Amino acid sequence: MSIPDKTQVLIIGGGPAGLLLSQLLHLAGIDTVVLERRTRDHVLSRIRAGVLEQGTVDLLHRAGVSGRMEREGLVHSGVEIAFHGERLRIDLDDLTGGRSVTVYGQTEVTADLYAARDEMNGVVVHEAEDVTLHDVLGARPFATFRKDGQTHRIDCAFIAGCDGFHGVSRASIPETVLKTYELVYPFGWLGVLSDVPPVQEELIYAGQENGFALCSMRSLTRSRYYIQCSLEEKVDDWSDDRFWETLSGLLPGDIADRLTTGPSIEKSIAPLRSFVAEPMRHGRLFLAGDAAHIVPPTGAKGLNLAASDIHYLSQALIDHFTRSNDEGLEGYSARALARVWKAERFSWWMTTALHRFPEKGAFGARIQKAEFDYLASSRAARQSLAENYVGLPF
Ligand code: APR
Ligand code: PHB
């Protein structure tokens, strides 16, 4: 594949945000190049969350990448919250007037996007090293990078920074311009993937005196479980037996009794963080997805937020190139951030309501119990949870 020296929209990052943008712009006749630092195998080996909002499903459909998801994804019309052994089903379907979520791994979404880009001869440059952005405040921005020992330059009209939390795009915006907001939680999640049937058909978010656990899945034969863990923990200290035993202890007794255990096929620890960078635009550079914001995984909003950013950004770029209308580009940052902050609030709330926070003491524990009791007793409270869980409109 030869590397072009110009394109209309240069996309930094070949994760789900960058690939989806590339795909949507391609369908509108807009030319893109994606620069990705890692190999494709590396990108496709990352295990991330697996719950898609209806809006994300619809967007993937519009992008022409929904075939396998429609066949293999599991549509869930409810989700369970358990607290100190008490169980409560949130009937998403009833509480949201027929909306649901689809359980389908982010890894699969990314694989489907790569397949679609290949089919359309989309240009994705892997192992692009030292990507550097230039003149983003001018009319003709460009990026330089190295590939196979050679230096390249690509000129463009716009740059989309879809390069995740550790990328170069956000780092290219001067500190005097960018305001960041951050909350780092004093714990992480230890996750295990195992080829065992899920403990029940729907997800269970469980809070207990000793911590939080989540029962999720990738298919009817592959489960994904998480437990709250201290940030000092090392994955190597967690044998499969120790993981299953700790997980059992965090679940309501009747659920724990039904748990099928087996060898893990992946085990990893992720820290929990809430983060937002404002604004999401600097001249001709537009940030989207994890490059601009991070949510803790409770509620599975990360990929869904990337999808809503890409929806707004793709529309704005299409309006620019096909209708010479720049309203969408002008309003992108404010529009995206309005939704981002609501998802930040929800992810923070769910994290706070269900995890163990020793430093919050007995008062904090009682407030958590009151949260759960309120949910159990109020349809309005359940409706608020359900509305956010299936995803606010975009
Ligand atoms: N140059 C080129 N590519 C880069 C650079 C760089 N300097 N830095 C990072 N990248 C690449 C990463 O290798 C990664 O493949 O950018 C990509 C960013 O992808 P993600 O981190 O997956 O972020 P995003 O596409 O915004 O996806 C949204 O939703 O569930 C959440 O955090 C989860 O990744 C997920 C996110
Ligand atoms: C997952 O399946 O990995 C998952 C599901 C729901 C979450 C987070 C992660 O809230």
Coordinates of C-alpha atoms and ligand atoms in Angstrom, one line a residue:
M1 CA 0.0 0.0 0.0
S2 CA 1.4 3.3 -1.0
I3 CA 1.1 6.2 1.5
P4 CA -0.7 9.2 0.0
D5 CA 0.7 12.7 0.6
K6 CA -2.6 14.4 1.0
T7 CA -6.2 13.6 2.1
Q8 CA -9.3 15.5 3.2
V9 CA -9.5 14.3 6.8
L10 CA -6.5 12.8 8.5
I11 CA -7.5 10.5 11.3
I12 CA -5.0 9.8 14.1
G13 CA -5.7 6.5 15.8
G14 CA -7.2 3.2 14.4
G15 CA -9.4 2.3 17.3
P16 CA -13.1 2.1 17.1
A17 CA -13.5 5.9 17.0
G18 CA -11.0 6.5 14.2
L19 CA -12.2 3.6 12.1
L20 CA -15.9 4.5 12.4
L21 CA -15.2 8.0 11.4
S22 CA -13.2 6.8 8.4
Q23 CA -16.0 4.5 7.4
L24 CA -18.8 7.1 7.7
L25 CA -16.8 9.7 5.8
H26 CA -16.0 7.3 3.1
L27 CA -19.7 6.5 2.6
A28 CA -20.2 10.2 2.1
G29 CA -17.5 10.4 -0.6
I30 CA -14.9 12.1 1.7
D31 CA -11.3 10.9 1.6
T32 CA -9.5 9.9 4.8
V33 CA -6.2 8.3 5.9
V34 CA -5.9 6.6 9.3
L35 CA -2.6 6.6 11.1
E36 CA -2.3 3.9 13.8
R37 CA 0.8 3.5 16.0
R38 CA 0.3 -0.2 16.7
T39 CA -0.1 -3.3 14.5
R40 CA -3.6 -4.4 13.6
D41 CA -3.1 -7.6 15.6
H42 CA -2.3 -5.6 18.6
V43 CA -5.3 -3.4 18.2
L44 CA -7.5 -6.5 17.8
S45 CA -6.1 -8.2 20.9
R46 CA -7.3 -5.5 23.3
I47 CA -10.2 -6.7 25.4
R48 CA -12.6 -3.8 26.2
A49 CA -16.2 -3.5 27.3
G50 CA -19.1 -5.1 25.5
V51 CA -22.4 -3.3 25.9
L52 CA -23.7 -1.2 23.0
E53 CA -26.4 1.4 23.3
Q54 CA -29.2 1.5 20.8
G55 CA -27.8 4.7 19.3
T56 CA -24.4 3.0 18.8
V57 CA -26.1 0.0 17.2
D58 CA -28.0 2.3 14.8
L59 CA -24.8 4.2 13.9
L60 CA -22.9 0.9 13.1
H61 CA -25.9 0.0 11.0
R62 CA -25.7 3.3 9.1
A63 CA -21.9 2.7 8.7
G64 CA -22.7 -0.7 7.0
V65 CA -20.9 -2.7 9.6
S66 CA -23.8 -4.3 11.5
G67 CA -24.2 -7.7 9.8
R68 CA -22.3 -9.8 12.3
M69 CA -23.4 -7.8 15.3
E70 CA -27.1 -8.4 14.3
R71 CA -26.4 -12.1 14.0
E72 CA -24.2 -12.7 17.0
G73 CA -25.0 -9.8 19.4
L74 CA -27.3 -10.5 22.4
V75 CA -30.1 -8.1 22.9
H76 CA -30.8 -7.5 26.6
S77 CA -34.0 -5.9 27.7
G78 CA -33.0 -5.8 31.4
V79 CA -30.0 -5.5 33.7
E80 CA -29.7 -6.5 37.4
I81 CA -28.4 -4.5 40.3
A82 CA -27.6 -6.4 43.5
F83 CA -26.7 -4.8 46.8
H84 CA -25.7 -6.7 49.9
G85 CA -27.4 -9.8 48.6
E86 CA -30.7 -8.1 47.6
R87 CA -31.5 -8.3 43.9
L88 CA -33.3 -5.8 41.7
R89 CA -34.0 -6.2 38.0
I90 CA -34.1 -3.0 36.0
D91 CA -36.6 -3.6 33.2
L92 CA -35.0 -1.5 30.4
D93 CA -37.7 -2.4 27.9
D94 CA -40.6 -1.3 30.2
L95 CA -38.9 1.7 31.7
T96 CA -37.7 3.2 28.4
G97 CA -40.6 2.5 26.1
G98 CA -39.0 -0.4 24.3
R99 CA -35.3 0.3 24.3
S100 CA -32.6 -2.3 25.0
V101 CA -28.8 -2.7 24.8
T102 CA -26.8 -5.2 22.7
V103 CA -24.0 -7.2 24.2
Y104 CA -21.3 -7.4 21.6
G105 CA -17.6 -7.0 22.3
Q106 CA -15.7 -3.8 21.4
T107 CA -13.0 -6.1 19.9
E108 CA -15.6 -7.5 17.5
V109 CA -16.8 -4.0 16.6
T110 CA -13.2 -3.1 15.8
A111 CA -12.7 -6.3 13.7
D112 CA -15.9 -5.6 11.7
L113 CA -14.7 -2.0 11.1
Y114 CA -11.3 -3.2 9.8
A115 CA -13.1 -5.7 7.5
A116 CA -15.3 -2.9 6.1
R117 CA -12.3 -0.6 5.6
D118 CA -10.4 -3.3 3.8
E119 CA -13.3 -4.0 1.5
M120 CA -13.5 -0.4 0.5
N121 CA -9.7 -0.1 0.1
G122 CA -9.6 2.4 3.0
V123 CA -6.1 3.6 3.8
V124 CA -5.0 2.6 7.4
V125 CA -1.3 3.0 8.0
H126 CA -0.2 0.7 10.9
E127 CA 3.0 1.2 12.9
A128 CA 3.1 4.9 12.1
E129 CA 5.7 6.2 14.5
D130 CA 6.3 9.6 16.0
V131 CA 3.1 11.1 14.5
T132 CA 3.5 14.9 14.9
L133 CA 0.7 17.5 14.1
H134 CA 1.6 20.8 12.4
D135 CA -0.2 24.1 11.8
V136 CA -3.5 23.0 13.2
L137 CA -4.5 26.7 13.7
G138 CA -3.7 27.5 10.1
A139 CA -5.7 26.7 6.9
R140 CA -3.5 23.8 5.8
P141 CA -2.6 21.5 8.7
F142 CA -0.4 18.5 8.1
A143 CA 1.1 15.6 10.0
T144 CA 4.5 14.0 9.8
F145 CA 5.4 10.5 10.9
R146 CA 7.8 7.6 10.3
K147 CA 7.0 4.3 8.8
D148 CA 9.6 1.6 8.1
G149 CA 12.4 4.1 8.7
Q150 CA 11.1 6.7 6.2
T151 CA 9.6 10.0 7.1
H152 CA 6.3 10.9 5.5
R153 CA 4.1 14.0 5.4
I154 CA 0.4 14.1 4.8
D155 CA -1.4 17.4 4.1
C156 CA -5.1 17.7 4.9
A157 CA -8.1 20.0 5.6
F158 CA -8.8 18.6 9.0
I159 CA -7.3 16.3 11.6
A160 CA -9.4 14.0 13.8
G161 CA -7.7 13.1 17.0
C162 CA -9.0 9.6 17.7
D163 CA -5.9 8.3 19.4
G164 CA -7.1 7.5 22.8
F165 CA -6.1 8.7 26.2
H166 CA -2.3 8.4 25.6
G167 CA -2.3 9.8 22.1
V168 CA -0.5 12.7 20.6
S169 CA -3.6 14.8 19.6
R170 CA -4.7 16.1 22.9
A171 CA -1.1 16.6 23.9
S172 CA -0.7 18.9 20.8
I173 CA -3.1 21.4 22.3
P174 CA -1.4 24.0 24.5
E175 CA -2.0 23.7 28.2
T176 CA -3.1 27.3 28.2
V177 CA -6.0 26.4 25.9
L178 CA -7.1 23.0 27.3
K179 CA -8.9 22.6 30.6
T180 CA -8.9 19.1 32.1
Y181 CA -11.1 17.6 34.8
E182 CA -10.1 14.4 36.5
L183 CA -11.2 12.0 39.2
V184 CA -9.0 9.0 39.9
Y185 CA -10.7 6.3 41.9
P186 CA -8.8 4.5 44.7
F187 CA -9.2 1.0 43.1
G188 CA -9.3 -0.9 39.9
W189 CA -11.1 -3.8 38.2
L190 CA -9.6 -7.2 37.8
G191 CA -11.2 -8.8 34.8
V192 CA -11.3 -12.4 33.6
L193 CA -12.5 -13.9 30.3
S194 CA -13.5 -17.5 30.4
D195 CA -15.2 -20.0 28.1
V196 CA -17.9 -20.9 30.6
P197 CA -21.7 -20.1 30.2
P198 CA -22.7 -16.8 31.8
V199 CA -24.2 -17.1 35.3
Q200 CA -27.4 -15.7 34.0
E201 CA -28.9 -14.3 30.8
E202 CA -28.6 -10.6 31.9
L203 CA -25.7 -8.6 33.4
I204 CA -25.4 -8.3 37.2
Y205 CA -23.8 -5.3 38.8
A206 CA -23.2 -6.3 42.4
G207 CA -22.2 -4.2 45.4
Q208 CA -21.2 -5.8 48.7
E209 CA -19.4 -4.8 52.0
N210 CA -16.2 -6.2 50.5
G211 CA -16.4 -4.7 47.1
F212 CA -18.0 -4.7 43.7
A213 CA -18.4 -7.4 41.1
L214 CA -19.8 -7.5 37.6
C215 CA -21.1 -10.5 35.7
S216 CA -21.0 -9.9 32.0
M217 CA -20.5 -12.0 28.9
R218 CA -19.4 -12.1 25.3
S219 CA -21.7 -14.9 24.1
L220 CA -23.8 -17.8 25.6
T221 CA -20.6 -19.7 26.0
R222 CA -18.1 -17.0 27.0
S223 CA -18.3 -15.0 30.2
R224 CA -16.6 -11.8 31.3
Y225 CA -16.4 -11.2 35.0
Y226 CA -14.8 -8.3 37.0
I227 CA -14.1 -7.7 40.7
Q228 CA -13.0 -4.5 42.4
C229 CA -9.3 -4.7 43.4
S230 CA -6.7 -2.6 45.0
L231 CA -4.4 -0.7 42.8
E232 CA -1.4 -2.5 44.4
E233 CA -2.6 -5.9 43.2
K234 CA -0.6 -7.8 40.6
V235 CA -2.3 -10.0 38.0
D236 CA 0.2 -12.8 38.7
D237 CA -1.0 -13.0 42.3
W238 CA -4.4 -13.9 41.1
S239 CA -4.7 -17.6 40.3
D240 CA -8.0 -18.6 38.6
D241 CA -9.1 -20.3 41.9
R242 CA -8.5 -17.2 43.9
F243 CA -10.5 -15.1 41.4
W244 CA -13.5 -17.4 41.3
E245 CA -13.6 -17.7 45.1
T246 CA -13.4 -13.9 45.5
L247 CA -16.1 -13.3 42.8
S248 CA -18.4 -15.9 44.5
G249 CA -18.0 -14.0 47.8
L250 CA -19.2 -10.8 46.2
L251 CA -22.3 -12.2 44.6
P252 CA -25.7 -12.9 46.1
G253 CA -25.7 -16.5 47.5
D254 CA -28.2 -17.9 44.9
I255 CA -26.2 -16.4 42.1
A256 CA -22.9 -17.7 43.5
D257 CA -24.3 -21.2 43.8
R258 CA -25.0 -21.2 40.0
L259 CA -21.6 -19.9 38.9
T260 CA -19.8 -22.1 36.4
T261 CA -16.0 -21.7 36.8
G262 CA -13.2 -22.6 34.3
P263 CA -9.8 -21.7 33.2
S264 CA -9.3 -18.0 32.3
I265 CA -8.3 -17.0 28.8
E266 CA -7.5 -13.4 29.7
K267 CA -6.9 -11.7 33.0
S268 CA -6.0 -8.1 33.5
I269 CA -6.3 -5.1 35.9
A270 CA -7.5 -1.7 34.8
P271 CA -7.5 1.5 36.9
L272 CA -10.7 3.5 37.1
R273 CA -10.7 7.1 36.1
S274 CA -13.1 9.9 35.1
F275 CA -11.5 12.5 32.8
V276 CA -12.7 15.3 30.4
A277 CA -10.7 17.7 28.3
E278 CA -12.3 20.9 27.1
P279 CA -12.7 22.1 24.4
M280 CA -12.7 19.2 22.0
R281 CA -11.6 21.4 19.1
H282 CA -8.4 23.4 18.5
G283 CA -8.4 25.1 15.1
R284 CA -8.6 22.3 12.5
L285 CA -8.0 19.6 15.1
F286 CA -11.0 17.8 16.5
L287 CA -10.8 15.3 19.4
A288 CA -13.1 12.3 19.7
G289 CA -13.5 9.3 22.0
D290 CA -10.9 8.4 24.7
A291 CA -8.6 11.2 23.4
A292 CA -11.0 13.7 25.0
H293 CA -12.6 11.8 27.8
I294 CA -12.5 8.7 30.0
V295 CA -15.2 7.1 32.1
P296 CA -14.9 4.4 34.6
P297 CA -16.3 1.2 33.1
T298 CA -19.3 0.9 35.4
G299 CA -22.2 1.4 32.9
A300 CA -20.1 0.7 29.8
K301 CA -20.2 4.2 28.4
G302 CA -16.6 4.4 26.9
L303 CA -17.3 3.1 23.4
N304 CA -20.8 4.5 23.3
L305 CA -19.4 8.0 24.0
A306 CA -16.9 7.6 21.3
A307 CA -19.8 6.6 18.9
S308 CA -21.8 9.7 19.8
D309 CA -18.7 12.0 19.3
I310 CA -18.2 10.4 15.9
H311 CA -21.8 10.8 15.0
Y312 CA -21.5 14.6 15.6
L313 CA -18.1 14.9 14.0
S314 CA -19.0 12.9 10.9
Q315 CA -22.1 15.0 10.4
A316 CA -20.2 18.2 10.8
L317 CA -17.5 17.2 8.3
I318 CA -20.0 16.0 5.8
D319 CA -21.9 19.3 6.1
H320 CA -18.6 21.1 5.5
F321 CA -17.6 19.2 2.5
T322 CA -20.9 18.6 0.8
R323 CA -22.9 21.7 1.7
S324 CA -20.2 24.3 2.7
N325 CA -22.0 24.5 6.0
D326 CA -19.7 24.9 9.0
E327 CA -22.3 25.2 11.8
G328 CA -21.7 21.6 12.8
L329 CA -17.9 22.1 13.0
E330 CA -18.4 25.4 15.0
G331 CA -20.8 23.7 17.4
Y332 CA -19.0 20.3 17.6
S333 CA -17.2 20.7 20.9
A334 CA -20.2 22.1 22.8
R335 CA -22.5 19.6 21.4
A336 CA -20.3 16.6 22.2
L337 CA -19.4 17.8 25.6
A338 CA -23.0 18.3 26.6
R339 CA -23.5 14.5 26.1
V340 CA -20.1 13.6 27.5
W341 CA -20.8 15.2 30.8
K342 CA -24.1 13.5 31.3
A343 CA -22.4 10.1 30.6
E344 CA -19.6 11.2 33.0
R345 CA -22.2 11.9 35.7
F346 CA -23.9 8.5 35.2
S347 CA -20.7 6.5 35.2
W348 CA -19.5 8.3 38.3
W349 CA -22.9 7.8 40.0
M350 CA -22.9 4.0 39.2
T351 CA -19.3 3.6 40.3
T352 CA -20.0 5.6 43.5
A353 CA -23.2 3.7 44.3
L354 CA -21.8 0.2 44.1
H355 CA -18.0 0.1 45.0
R356 CA -16.4 -0.1 48.4
F357 CA -14.9 3.2 49.4
P358 CA -13.4 2.6 52.9
E359 CA -12.5 6.3 53.3
K360 CA -16.1 7.3 53.0
G361 CA -16.9 5.5 56.3
A362 CA -20.2 4.4 57.8
F363 CA -22.0 7.5 56.4
G364 CA -21.0 6.7 52.9
A365 CA -22.1 3.0 53.3
R366 CA -25.5 4.1 54.6
I367 CA -26.0 6.5 51.6
Q368 CA -25.2 3.6 49.3
K369 CA -27.9 1.5 51.0
A370 CA -30.3 4.4 50.6
E371 CA -29.5 4.7 46.9
F372 CA -30.4 1.0 46.5
D373 CA -33.5 1.2 48.6
Y374 CA -34.6 4.3 46.6
L375 CA -34.1 2.4 43.3
A376 CA -36.0 -0.5 44.6
S377 CA -39.0 1.6 45.8
S378 CA -39.2 4.3 43.1
R379 CA -40.1 3.7 39.4
A380 CA -38.8 7.2 38.7
A381 CA -35.3 6.3 40.1
R382 CA -35.3 3.1 38.1
Q383 CA -36.4 5.0 35.0
S384 CA -33.5 7.4 35.4
L385 CA -31.0 4.5 35.6
A386 CA -32.6 2.8 32.6
E387 CA -32.7 5.9 30.5
N388 CA -29.0 6.5 31.0
Y389 CA -28.1 2.8 30.7
V390 CA -29.7 2.4 27.3
G391 CA -28.1 5.7 26.3
L392 CA -29.2 9.3 26.1
P393 CA -30.2 10.3 22.6
F394 CA -27.7 11.6 20.1
Ligands
APR1 N1 -0.3 7.8 16.8 C1 -1.1 7.0 16.2 N2 -2.0 6.2 16.8 C2 -2.1 6.3 18.2 C3 -1.2 7.2 18.9 C4 -0.3 8.0 18.2 N3 0.5 8.8 18.8 N4 -1.5 7.1 20.2 C5 -2.5 6.2 20.3 N5 -2.8 5.7 19.1 C6 -3.8 4.7 18.8 C7 -3.9 3.5 19.8 O1 -2.9 2.5 19.5 C8 -5.3 3.0 19.6 O2 -5.4 2.0 18.6 O3 -5.1 5.3 18.8 C9 -6.1 4.2 19.1 C10 -7.1 4.7 20.1 O4 -8.1 3.7 20.3 P1 -8.8 3.5 21.7 O5 -7.9 3.7 22.8 O6 -9.6 2.2 21.6 O7 -9.8 4.8 21.7 P2 -11.2 5.1 20.9 O8 -11.1 4.7 19.5 O9 -11.5 6.5 21.3 O10 -12.2 4.1 21.5 C11 -13.1 4.4 22.6 O11 -14.2 3.2 24.3 O12 -14.6 1.3 25.7 C12 -13.8 2.5 25.6 O13 -11.6 2.9 26.3 C13 -12.4 2.1 25.5 O14 -11.0 2.1 23.6 C14 -12.2 2.4 24.0 C15 -13.0 3.6 23.8
PHB2 C1 -18.0 -6.0 29.7 O1 -18.7 -6.9 29.3 O2 -16.7 -6.1 29.6 C2 -18.6 -4.9 30.5 C3 -19.9 -4.8 30.6 C4 -20.5 -3.8 31.3 C5 -19.7 -2.9 31.9 C6 -18.4 -2.9 31.7 C7 -17.8 -3.9 31.1 O3 -20.3 -1.9 32.6

